[in-house]
Tab-separated table of C-alpha atoms in Angstrom:
chain	number	residue	atom	x	y	z
A	146	MET	CA	-59.963	-24.307	-40.513
A	147	PRO	CA	-56.835	-22.066	-40.581
A	148	PRO	CA	-54.863	-21.867	-43.793
A	149	PRO	CA	-51.745	-24.031	-44.143
A	150	THR	CA	-49.526	-20.918	-43.989
A	151	SER	CA	-50.347	-20.537	-40.312
A	152	ILE	CA	-48.318	-23.646	-39.450
A	153	PRO	CA	-44.884	-22.183	-40.340
A	154	ALA	CA	-45.848	-18.999	-38.477
A	155	LYS	CA	-46.351	-21.052	-35.309
A	156	SER	CA	-42.972	-22.677	-35.787
A	157	ASN	CA	-41.224	-19.263	-36.116
A	158	THR	CA	-42.819	-18.094	-32.880
A	159	LYS	CA	-41.344	-21.090	-31.072
A	160	THR	CA	-37.912	-20.389	-32.526
A	161	GLU	CA	-38.010	-16.722	-31.525
A	162	THR	CA	-39.177	-17.654	-28.027
A	163	SER	CA	-36.369	-20.180	-27.594
A	164	ARG	CA	-33.771	-17.686	-28.784
A	165	ALA	CA	-34.868	-14.923	-26.395
A	166	PRO	CA	-33.304	-16.351	-23.212
A	167	SER	CA	-29.970	-17.023	-24.925
A	168	GLY	CA	-29.980	-13.449	-26.259
A	169	LEU	CA	-30.560	-12.049	-22.781
A	170	ILE	CA	-27.768	-14.225	-21.376
A	171	HIS	CA	-25.436	-13.006	-24.102
A	172	GLN	CA	-26.315	-9.367	-23.389
A	173	GLY	CA	-25.850	-9.914	-19.657
A	174	ALA	CA	-22.439	-11.504	-20.232
A	175	ASN	CA	-21.393	-8.576	-22.420
A	176	LEU	CA	-22.564	-6.089	-19.794
A	177	LEU	CA	-20.686	-7.932	-17.040
A	178	GLN	CA	-17.537	-8.051	-19.165
A	179	ALA	CA	-17.791	-4.316	-19.828
A	180	LEU	CA	-18.363	-3.608	-16.140
A	181	LEU	CA	-15.236	-5.565	-15.202
A	182	PHE	CA	-12.892	-4.554	-18.034
A	183	ASP	CA	-14.143	-1.558	-20.037
A	184	ARG	CA	-12.458	1.680	-18.953
A	185	LYS	CA	-15.606	3.766	-19.456
A	186	TRP	CA	-17.327	1.694	-16.764
A	187	TYR	CA	-14.418	2.042	-14.317
A	188	TRP	CA	-15.926	4.575	-11.907
A	189	SER	CA	-19.362	2.975	-12.023
A	190	PHE	CA	-17.736	-0.235	-10.840
A	191	VAL	CA	-15.805	1.619	-8.123
A	192	PHE	CA	-19.048	3.223	-6.946
A	193	LEU	CA	-20.656	-0.212	-6.601
A	194	LEU	CA	-17.639	-1.488	-4.656
A	195	LEU	CA	-17.750	1.475	-2.286
A	196	ILE	CA	-21.467	0.983	-1.616
A	197	GLY	CA	-20.949	-2.719	-0.995
A	198	GLU	CA	-17.964	-2.132	1.286
A	199	ALA	CA	-19.819	0.563	3.236
A	200	LEU	CA	-22.724	-1.812	3.913
A	201	LEU	CA	-20.371	-4.663	4.796
A	202	GLY	CA	-18.375	-2.372	7.094
A	203	VAL	CA	-21.479	-1.321	9.019
A	204	LEU	CA	-22.471	-4.984	9.363
A	205	ILE	CA	-19.007	-5.925	10.679
A	206	ILE	CA	-19.064	-3.086	13.227
A	207	TRP	CA	-22.494	-4.116	14.492
A	208	LYS	CA	-22.070	-7.883	14.483
A	209	ILE	CA	-18.392	-8.607	15.291
A	210	PRO	CA	-16.897	-7.607	18.655
A	211	TYR	CA	-14.079	-5.056	18.729
A	212	THR	CA	-10.666	-6.635	19.403
A	213	LYS	CA	-8.782	-5.053	22.298
A	214	ILE	CA	-5.122	-4.829	21.272
A	215	ASP	CA	-3.387	-1.437	20.829
A	216	TRP	CA	-6.249	1.030	21.305
A	217	PRO	CA	-6.020	1.079	25.143
A	218	ALA	CA	-2.246	1.562	24.916
A	219	TYR	CA	-2.688	4.417	22.440
A	220	MET	CA	-5.127	6.107	24.817
A	221	GLN	CA	-2.812	5.646	27.806
A	222	GLN	CA	0.024	7.232	25.848
A	223	VAL	CA	-2.233	10.114	24.828
A	224	GLU	CA	-3.234	10.659	28.474
A	225	MET	CA	0.420	11.016	29.465
A	226	PHE	CA	1.014	13.490	26.633
A	227	LEU	CA	-2.078	15.563	27.496
A	228	ASP	CA	-1.056	15.528	31.159
A	229	GLY	CA	2.165	17.284	30.214
A	230	GLU	CA	4.776	14.577	29.648
A	231	ARG	CA	7.307	15.843	27.086
A	232	ASP	CA	10.016	13.204	27.371
A	233	TYR	CA	9.060	10.909	24.491
A	234	SER	CA	11.038	8.015	25.939
A	235	LYS	CA	8.835	8.048	29.046
A	236	ILE	CA	5.470	7.986	27.259
A	237	GLU	CA	4.144	4.424	27.386
A	238	GLY	CA	1.063	2.241	27.613
A	239	GLU	CA	0.221	-1.306	28.585
A	240	THR	CA	1.903	-2.716	25.464
A	241	GLY	CA	5.123	-0.766	25.997
A	242	PRO	CA	6.714	2.592	25.137
A	243	LEU	CA	5.513	4.937	22.419
A	244	VAL	CA	7.439	4.040	19.245
A	245	TYR	CA	5.540	6.087	16.637
A	246	PRO	CA	6.193	9.640	15.373
A	247	ALA	CA	4.378	12.719	16.621
A	248	LEU	CA	1.517	12.865	14.107
A	249	HIS	CA	0.333	9.472	15.356
A	250	LEU	CA	0.123	10.928	18.861
A	251	TYR	CA	-1.756	14.016	17.674
A	252	ILE	CA	-4.304	12.001	15.671
A	253	TYR	CA	-5.129	9.714	18.573
A	254	SER	CA	-5.253	12.748	20.868
A	255	LEU	CA	-8.121	13.989	18.682
A	256	PHE	CA	-9.873	10.660	19.188
A	257	TYR	CA	-9.338	11.017	22.935
A	258	LYS	CA	-10.728	14.560	23.030
A	259	PHE	CA	-13.729	14.234	20.745
A	260	LEU	CA	-15.047	10.739	21.455
A	261	PRO	CA	-17.637	10.558	24.241
A	262	SER	CA	-15.162	8.398	26.176
A	263	ILE	CA	-12.167	6.212	25.377
A	264	GLU	CA	-14.426	3.194	25.969
A	265	SER	CA	-16.786	4.438	23.222
A	266	ILE	CA	-15.214	2.365	20.490
A	267	ARG	CA	-18.081	2.373	17.996
A	268	PRO	CA	-17.788	6.050	16.919
A	269	ALA	CA	-14.073	5.448	16.306
A	270	GLN	CA	-14.932	2.363	14.267
A	271	TYR	CA	-17.166	4.420	11.993
A	272	ILE	CA	-14.331	6.893	11.501
A	273	PHE	CA	-12.064	4.011	10.537
A	274	LEU	CA	-14.749	2.780	8.140
A	275	GLY	CA	-14.422	6.191	6.516
A	276	PHE	CA	-10.634	5.676	6.362
A	277	TYR	CA	-11.228	2.282	4.763
A	278	LEU	CA	-13.481	3.716	2.052
A	279	ILE	CA	-11.189	6.690	1.386
A	280	THR	CA	-8.241	4.310	1.052
A	281	LEU	CA	-10.156	2.166	-1.443
A	282	LEU	CA	-11.101	5.281	-3.428
A	283	LEU	CA	-7.507	6.551	-3.489
A	284	VAL	CA	-6.158	3.155	-4.523
A	285	SER	CA	-8.796	2.941	-7.263
A	286	THR	CA	-7.626	6.347	-8.470
A	287	VAL	CA	-4.020	5.112	-8.584
A	288	TYR	CA	-5.064	2.116	-10.684
A	289	TYR	CA	-7.123	4.348	-12.975
A	290	LEU	CA	-4.385	6.937	-13.502
A	291	SER	CA	-1.938	4.109	-14.178
A	292	GLY	CA	-3.946	3.260	-17.274
A	293	SER	CA	-3.945	6.776	-18.668
A	294	GLY	CA	-2.148	7.451	-21.938
A	295	ASN	CA	1.066	9.408	-21.414
A	296	GLY	CA	2.930	10.978	-24.300
A	297	LYS	CA	4.915	8.505	-26.402
A	298	THR	CA	4.433	5.597	-24.019
A	299	LYS	CA	2.145	2.663	-24.674
A	300	HIS	CA	-1.329	2.824	-23.136
A	301	LYS	CA	-1.763	0.098	-20.489
A	302	HIS	CA	-5.180	-0.283	-18.920
A	303	TYR	CA	-5.397	-1.625	-15.368
A	304	PRO	CA	-8.914	-3.118	-15.484
A	305	GLN	CA	-11.281	-2.608	-12.592
A	306	ILE	CA	-11.540	-6.355	-12.012
A	307	LEU	CA	-8.186	-5.967	-10.221
A	308	LEU	CA	-10.041	-4.090	-7.464
A	309	ILE	CA	-12.176	-7.099	-6.503
A	310	PRO	CA	-9.423	-8.852	-4.485
A	311	LEU	CA	-9.089	-5.666	-2.434
A	312	CYS	CA	-12.502	-6.392	-0.910
A	313	LEU	CA	-11.923	-10.069	-0.103
A	314	SER	CA	-9.596	-9.988	2.894
A	315	LYS	CA	-11.018	-10.847	6.287
A	316	ARG	CA	-7.760	-9.734	7.913
A	317	LEU	CA	-7.767	-6.278	6.322
A	318	HIS	CA	-11.349	-5.561	7.399
A	319	SER	CA	-10.309	-6.552	10.903
A	320	ILE	CA	-7.227	-4.283	10.876
A	321	PHE	CA	-9.321	-1.266	9.886
A	322	LEU	CA	-12.625	-1.818	11.642
A	323	LEU	CA	-12.020	-4.020	14.673
A	324	ARG	CA	-8.521	-3.113	15.876
A	325	LEU	CA	-8.116	0.577	14.995
A	326	PHE	CA	-4.363	0.369	14.324
A	327	ASN	CA	-2.419	3.391	13.082
A	328	ASP	CA	-1.086	1.536	10.005
A	329	PRO	CA	-4.234	2.212	7.914
A	330	ILE	CA	-4.013	5.942	8.653
A	331	ALA	CA	-0.406	6.108	7.480
A	332	MET	CA	-1.209	4.169	4.314
A	333	MET	CA	-4.292	6.264	3.535
A	334	ILE	CA	-2.191	9.442	3.613
A	335	PHE	CA	0.523	7.741	1.566
A	336	TYR	CA	-1.911	6.755	-1.201
A	337	GLY	CA	-3.003	10.376	-1.277
A	338	SER	CA	0.625	11.319	-1.922
A	339	VAL	CA	0.817	8.828	-4.813
A	340	VAL	CA	-2.278	10.327	-6.436
A	341	ALA	CA	-0.772	13.817	-6.101
A	342	MET	CA	2.490	12.689	-7.698
A	343	MET	CA	0.668	11.023	-10.567
A	344	LYS	CA	-1.207	14.243	-11.280
A	345	GLY	CA	2.213	15.646	-12.143
A	346	GLY	CA	3.657	19.125	-12.367
A	347	LYS	CA	5.618	20.919	-9.662
A	348	SER	CA	2.501	21.419	-7.548
A	349	GLY	CA	1.657	17.703	-7.725
A	350	TRP	CA	5.137	16.625	-6.667
A	351	ARG	CA	5.273	19.220	-3.907
A	352	ALA	CA	1.892	18.127	-2.552
A	353	GLY	CA	2.983	14.504	-2.879
A	354	SER	CA	6.157	15.185	-0.882
A	355	ILE	CA	4.175	16.923	1.869
A	356	LEU	CA	1.672	14.066	2.108
A	357	TYR	CA	4.486	11.509	2.040
A	358	SER	CA	6.111	13.216	5.021
A	359	LEU	CA	2.797	13.391	6.888
A	360	ALA	CA	2.338	9.650	6.343
A	361	LEU	CA	5.860	9.127	7.672
A	362	GLY	CA	4.842	11.252	10.651
A	363	VAL	CA	2.309	8.555	11.551
A	364	LYS	CA	4.470	5.452	11.130
A	365	MET	CA	8.048	4.668	10.147
A	366	ASN	CA	7.176	1.917	7.637
A	367	ILE	CA	6.650	4.664	5.026
A	368	LEU	CA	10.453	4.765	4.762
A	369	LEU	CA	10.246	1.524	2.763
A	370	PHE	CA	8.980	3.591	-0.189
A	371	LEU	CA	11.892	6.043	0.061
A	372	PRO	CA	14.382	4.356	-2.331
A	373	GLY	CA	11.773	4.310	-5.094
A	374	LEU	CA	10.687	7.858	-4.278
A	375	LEU	CA	14.244	9.188	-4.571
A	376	VAL	CA	14.580	7.555	-8.001
A	377	LEU	CA	11.288	9.093	-9.123
A	378	LEU	CA	12.164	12.554	-7.827
A	379	PHE	CA	15.430	12.500	-9.757
A	380	GLN	CA	13.687	11.299	-12.919
A	381	TYR	CA	10.724	13.679	-12.815
A	382	ARG	CA	12.186	16.721	-11.025
A	383	GLY	CA	15.953	16.623	-11.487
A	384	VAL	CA	18.628	17.344	-8.892
A	385	TYR	CA	17.219	20.651	-7.655
A	386	GLY	CA	13.682	19.277	-7.431
A	387	THR	CA	14.932	16.218	-5.551
A	388	ILE	CA	16.749	18.401	-3.028
A	389	GLU	CA	13.645	20.554	-2.594
A	390	SER	CA	11.402	17.533	-1.956
A	391	VAL	CA	13.859	15.893	0.436
A	392	MET	CA	14.192	19.141	2.380
A	393	THR	CA	10.394	19.424	2.511
A	394	ILE	CA	10.134	15.912	3.947
A	395	VAL	CA	12.868	16.583	6.531
A	396	ILE	CA	11.493	19.975	7.582
A	397	ILE	CA	8.029	18.507	8.192
A	398	GLN	CA	9.567	15.748	10.305
A	399	VAL	CA	11.175	18.453	12.443
A	400	LEU	CA	8.127	20.725	12.567
A	401	LEU	CA	5.718	17.984	13.681
A	402	PRO	CA	7.356	17.324	17.072
A	403	SER	CA	8.837	20.814	17.566
A	404	PRO	CA	5.938	22.384	19.549
A	405	TYR	CA	6.286	19.825	22.352
A	406	PHE	CA	9.320	17.570	22.103
A	407	LEU	CA	12.302	19.513	20.755
A	408	SER	CA	12.812	22.212	23.380
A	409	SER	CA	16.182	20.778	24.472
A	410	THR	CA	18.923	18.521	23.128
A	411	TYR	CA	17.906	15.769	25.537
A	412	LEU	CA	14.224	15.890	24.553
A	413	SER	CA	15.106	16.017	20.848
A	414	LYS	CA	17.284	12.931	21.170
A	415	ALA	CA	14.591	11.154	23.196
A	416	TYR	CA	12.021	11.906	20.480
A	417	PHE	CA	13.981	10.793	17.430
A	418	THR	CA	15.435	7.667	19.060
A	419	SER	CA	11.944	6.616	20.177
A	420	ALA	CA	9.929	7.557	17.082
A	421	PHE	CA	12.539	6.241	14.621
A	422	ASP	CA	14.098	3.346	16.482
A	423	PHE	CA	15.848	1.223	13.853
A	424	SER	CA	17.293	-1.124	16.475
A	425	ARG	CA	13.888	-2.115	17.851
A	426	GLN	CA	13.678	-5.830	18.653
A	427	PHE	CA	10.573	-7.833	17.717
A	428	LEU	CA	8.985	-10.756	19.537
A	429	TYR	CA	9.351	-14.131	17.855
A	430	GLU	CA	5.884	-15.234	18.959
A	431	TRP	CA	4.201	-12.564	16.777
A	432	THR	CA	6.234	-12.889	13.599
A	433	VAL	CA	4.244	-13.761	10.499
A	434	ASN	CA	7.094	-14.128	8.003
A	435	TRP	CA	9.948	-15.903	9.848
A	436	ARG	CA	8.244	-18.736	11.677
A	437	PHE	CA	10.268	-21.336	9.733
A	438	ILE	CA	13.497	-20.383	11.559
A	439	ASP	CA	14.181	-20.876	15.269
A	440	GLU	CA	14.026	-18.076	17.830
A	441	LYS	CA	17.792	-17.892	18.324
A	442	MET	CA	18.367	-17.221	14.638
A	443	PHE	CA	15.399	-14.837	14.558
A	444	LEU	CA	16.979	-12.680	17.268
A	445	SER	CA	20.549	-12.880	15.976
A	446	ARG	CA	22.421	-9.797	14.816
A	447	GLU	CA	23.875	-11.748	11.909
A	448	ARG	CA	20.402	-12.329	10.440
A	449	ALA	CA	19.573	-8.626	10.762
A	450	THR	CA	22.799	-7.723	8.945
A	451	LEU	CA	22.115	-10.211	6.145
A	452	LEU	CA	18.579	-8.900	5.704
A	453	LEU	CA	19.830	-5.322	5.486
A	454	ALA	CA	22.467	-6.337	2.931
A	455	GLY	CA	19.848	-8.207	0.909
A	456	HIS	CA	17.502	-5.226	1.018
A	457	LEU	CA	20.175	-2.836	-0.238
A	458	GLY	CA	21.353	-5.303	-2.883
A	459	VAL	CA	17.925	-5.854	-4.420
A	460	VAL	CA	17.162	-2.115	-4.348
A	461	ILE	CA	20.403	-1.509	-6.256
A	462	LEU	CA	19.477	-4.190	-8.819
A	463	PHE	CA	16.068	-2.644	-9.500
A	464	THR	CA	17.543	0.858	-9.563
A	465	ALA	CA	20.193	-0.182	-12.061
A	466	PHE	CA	18.116	-2.346	-14.380
A	467	LYS	CA	14.362	-1.767	-13.952
A	468	TRP	CA	13.466	1.679	-12.638
A	469	SER	CA	14.643	3.689	-15.650
A	470	PRO	CA	12.735	2.051	-18.535
A	471	ILE	CA	14.171	4.215	-21.316
A	472	PRO	CA	16.778	3.511	-23.995
A	473	GLY	CA	20.128	3.529	-22.226
A	474	GLY	CA	18.489	2.865	-18.871
A	475	THR	CA	19.875	4.172	-15.598
A	476	LEU	CA	23.180	5.375	-17.057
A	477	THR	CA	21.370	7.631	-19.513
A	478	ALA	CA	19.087	8.952	-16.755
A	479	LEU	CA	22.086	9.690	-14.510
A	480	LYS	CA	23.952	11.425	-17.329
A	481	ASN	CA	20.958	13.564	-18.229
A	482	GLY	CA	20.158	14.463	-14.631
A	483	LEU	CA	23.716	15.374	-13.632
A	484	ASN	CA	24.233	17.466	-16.765
A	485	ARG	CA	21.113	19.582	-16.200
A	486	TRP	CA	20.384	19.925	-12.495
A	487	SER	CA	17.315	22.110	-12.908
A	488	ARG	CA	15.567	19.798	-15.367
A	489	PRO	CA	14.111	16.263	-15.094
A	490	ALA	CA	16.541	13.433	-15.789
A	491	ILE	CA	13.989	11.823	-18.113
A	492	GLY	CA	11.982	13.873	-20.579
A	493	THR	CA	8.241	14.388	-20.386
A	494	GLY	CA	6.276	11.559	-21.979
A	495	GLN	CA	9.097	8.990	-21.937
A	496	LEU	CA	7.868	7.202	-18.819
A	497	PRO	CA	4.567	5.285	-18.730
A	498	SER	CA	1.785	6.500	-16.473
A	499	TYR	CA	2.082	3.409	-14.265
A	500	HIS	CA	5.793	4.024	-13.635
A	501	ILE	CA	5.279	6.036	-10.431
A	502	PRO	CA	3.161	3.500	-8.484
A	503	LEU	CA	5.095	0.546	-9.918
A	504	THR	CA	8.404	1.948	-8.669
A	505	LEU	CA	7.022	2.920	-5.253
A	506	PHE	CA	5.157	-0.353	-4.712
A	507	THR	CA	8.146	-2.444	-5.792
A	508	SER	CA	10.400	-0.504	-3.424
A	509	ASN	CA	7.962	-1.220	-0.606
A	510	LEU	CA	7.724	-4.941	-1.422
A	511	ILE	CA	11.516	-5.253	-1.372
A	512	GLY	CA	11.500	-3.796	2.136
A	513	ILE	CA	8.717	-6.137	3.207
A	514	LEU	CA	10.576	-9.195	1.871
A	515	PHE	CA	13.650	-8.310	3.916
A	516	ALA	CA	11.813	-7.039	7.008
A	517	ARG	CA	13.171	-8.458	10.260
A	518	SER	CA	9.601	-9.271	11.241
A	519	LEU	CA	6.061	-8.690	10.033
A	520	HIS	CA	3.093	-8.504	12.392
A	521	TYR	CA	-0.508	-9.042	11.382
A	522	GLN	CA	-1.426	-5.360	11.083
A	523	PHE	CA	1.489	-4.908	8.670
A	524	GLN	CA	-0.571	-6.544	5.934
A	525	SER	CA	-2.105	-3.105	5.383
A	526	TRP	CA	1.329	-1.841	4.289
A	527	TYR	CA	0.997	-3.529	0.901
A	528	PHE	CA	-2.281	-5.423	0.538
A	529	HIS	CA	-3.812	-2.873	-1.866
A	530	GLN	CA	-0.684	-2.992	-4.025
A	531	LEU	CA	-0.614	-6.756	-4.692
A	532	PRO	CA	-3.048	-6.948	-7.667
A	533	PHE	CA	-1.203	-4.022	-9.259
A	534	LEU	CA	2.183	-5.699	-8.869
A	535	LEU	CA	0.903	-9.071	-10.066
A	536	TYR	CA	-0.669	-7.499	-13.158
A	537	SER	CA	2.519	-5.530	-13.834
A	538	GLY	CA	4.646	-8.667	-14.236
A	539	GLY	CA	4.737	-10.113	-10.728
A	540	ALA	CA	2.557	-13.023	-11.871
A	541	TRP	CA	5.086	-13.884	-14.617
A	542	ASN	CA	2.345	-13.054	-17.160
A	543	SER	CA	0.364	-16.091	-16.004
A	544	LEU	CA	-3.174	-15.672	-14.677
A	545	PRO	CA	-3.249	-19.054	-12.836
A	546	LEU	CA	0.117	-18.317	-11.193
A	547	GLY	CA	-1.035	-14.824	-10.239
A	548	ILE	CA	-4.144	-16.193	-8.547
A	549	ALA	CA	-2.051	-18.855	-6.792
A	550	ILE	CA	0.431	-16.276	-5.480
A	551	TRP	CA	-2.352	-14.027	-4.209
A	552	LEU	CA	-4.032	-16.964	-2.446
A	553	MET	CA	-0.706	-18.065	-0.905
A	554	ILE	CA	-0.103	-14.628	0.558
A	555	GLU	CA	-3.682	-14.201	1.743
A	556	TYR	CA	-3.613	-17.669	3.341
A	557	ALA	CA	-0.428	-16.793	5.221
A	558	TRP	CA	-1.981	-13.648	6.701
A	559	GLU	CA	-5.127	-15.505	7.780
A	560	ILE	CA	-3.298	-18.207	9.794
A	561	THR	CA	-3.046	-17.347	13.499
A	562	PRO	CA	-0.528	-17.998	14.936
A	563	ALA	CA	1.809	-18.276	11.991
A	564	THR	CA	3.301	-21.687	11.196
A	565	PRO	CA	6.493	-22.652	9.343
A	566	LEU	CA	4.297	-23.488	6.331
A	567	SER	CA	2.380	-20.187	6.322
A	568	SER	CA	5.569	-18.151	6.797
A	569	GLY	CA	7.317	-20.087	4.055
A	570	LEU	CA	4.435	-19.496	1.653
A	571	LEU	CA	4.428	-15.794	2.483
A	572	VAL	CA	8.133	-15.354	1.787
A	573	LEU	CA	7.861	-17.500	-1.353
A	574	GLY	CA	4.998	-15.357	-2.628
A	575	HIS	CA	7.045	-12.186	-2.137
A	576	VAL	CA	10.073	-13.712	-3.889
A	577	LEU	CA	7.951	-14.836	-6.845
A	578	ILE	CA	6.420	-11.393	-7.303
A	579	LEU	CA	9.772	-9.615	-7.179
A	580	GLY	CA	11.264	-12.184	-9.531
A	581	GLY	CA	8.430	-11.662	-11.976
A	582	LEU	CA	8.747	-7.892	-11.765
A	583	PHE	CA	12.471	-8.117	-12.463
A	584	TYR	CA	12.347	-10.593	-15.329
A	585	MET	CA	8.907	-9.938	-16.836
A	586	GLY	CA	7.992	-6.388	-15.831
A	587	SER	CA	8.757	-3.234	-17.766
A	588	GLY	CA	12.416	-2.284	-17.798
A	589	VAL	CA	15.475	-1.562	-19.873
A	590	SER	CA	15.539	-4.950	-21.590
A	591	ASN	CA	11.866	-4.831	-22.523
A	592	GLN	CA	12.219	-1.240	-23.671
A	593	GLY	CA	15.123	-2.219	-25.890
A	594	LYS	CA	13.130	-5.048	-27.453
A	595	ALA	CA	10.250	-2.679	-28.147
A	596	GLU	CA	12.625	-0.211	-29.785
A	597	LYS	CA	14.116	-2.878	-32.059
A	598	LYS	CA	10.690	-4.215	-32.964
A	599	SER	CA	9.436	-0.763	-33.941
A	600	GLN	CA	12.483	-0.275	-36.157
């Protein structure tokens, strides 16, 4: 017969056994939390996302049929170019005339030359899967660099959990992998320019300006970032640096078409009026954001004028009150920059590391809000920027509201064709984000409060 002391020992074994599962659950929860929020796990999490997206992309390419929309038209336009047509206004395809800058034409000419045939869509889809993964990597880098400590400014970590929504859009996967639009190419190059700018230094800003112009050479929507970019150039590079970068952008825009399309005044005019056609009219049936107004109002010149005025007005508001988050704000930045043309308007270390993408992404969202029309592929213009903007104040510092806004916008892009409700929700979502960025995001008022608090 075992001694009485063996009875408590049996009881302890039961207790230890019952505690083991709860301990494992606790450890698993801690590991998951670290994977989603801890900065040291950031790139491990990104690696997992890239692997998952690569596998999902291959599955989509194999299982879901390619959607025939603009690819045949792109190839028809390329055929005319390769056959010797140099009048840009005469290059066209089944969906209409060529309305994109020269680099777009050159990129799709490479597809035309190196694919087995223009009907061989699958190799092109794999290339676009590469574009998709590179874009995700570049965006992840932007988020990571935004959380880096920078001089005197407060460290603000953009946790990797913000990258999860970037993998949840059915529409975005379709834009990249099933429709082969040029929008993703332009945005991929643009995100490369943002990374270069965030690296800093003259070389970083010069590389960023070159990449920005190359992105603009693919599609004109990159101009929506220009107001924010001009502010940043003045702040980080001063008057002389701003002039240098602007000249770089302009020169590249001239060099890109010059080998083929600028040999005469007539051809030059035909190129620039076709590639940068600001008067282009959009079809009401394809609009995603203005379905809650009638077609007559949609096509009216008065509406276009009001939208332009609204765009300029909101850009001025953000420039004046939000995009120079230093004591004294925009007036101080202007005074500093105009008094010392060869030096930055704002000293090194005064601006937070997230200031560059926040300014650029806000500038873009303002343009999107006041766009005369948005088509479904235009979602790629700003989809990767939404979690960043929501986390930066666009959600009014409310997690439930941020999730609701993201779902509203995603819902609107998934509805085909757009309805008055979906369009209304889309515009409302954009307004809420910009309102939150203006009233809750970093800016002069918040900077002033921080200064007083520290004193």
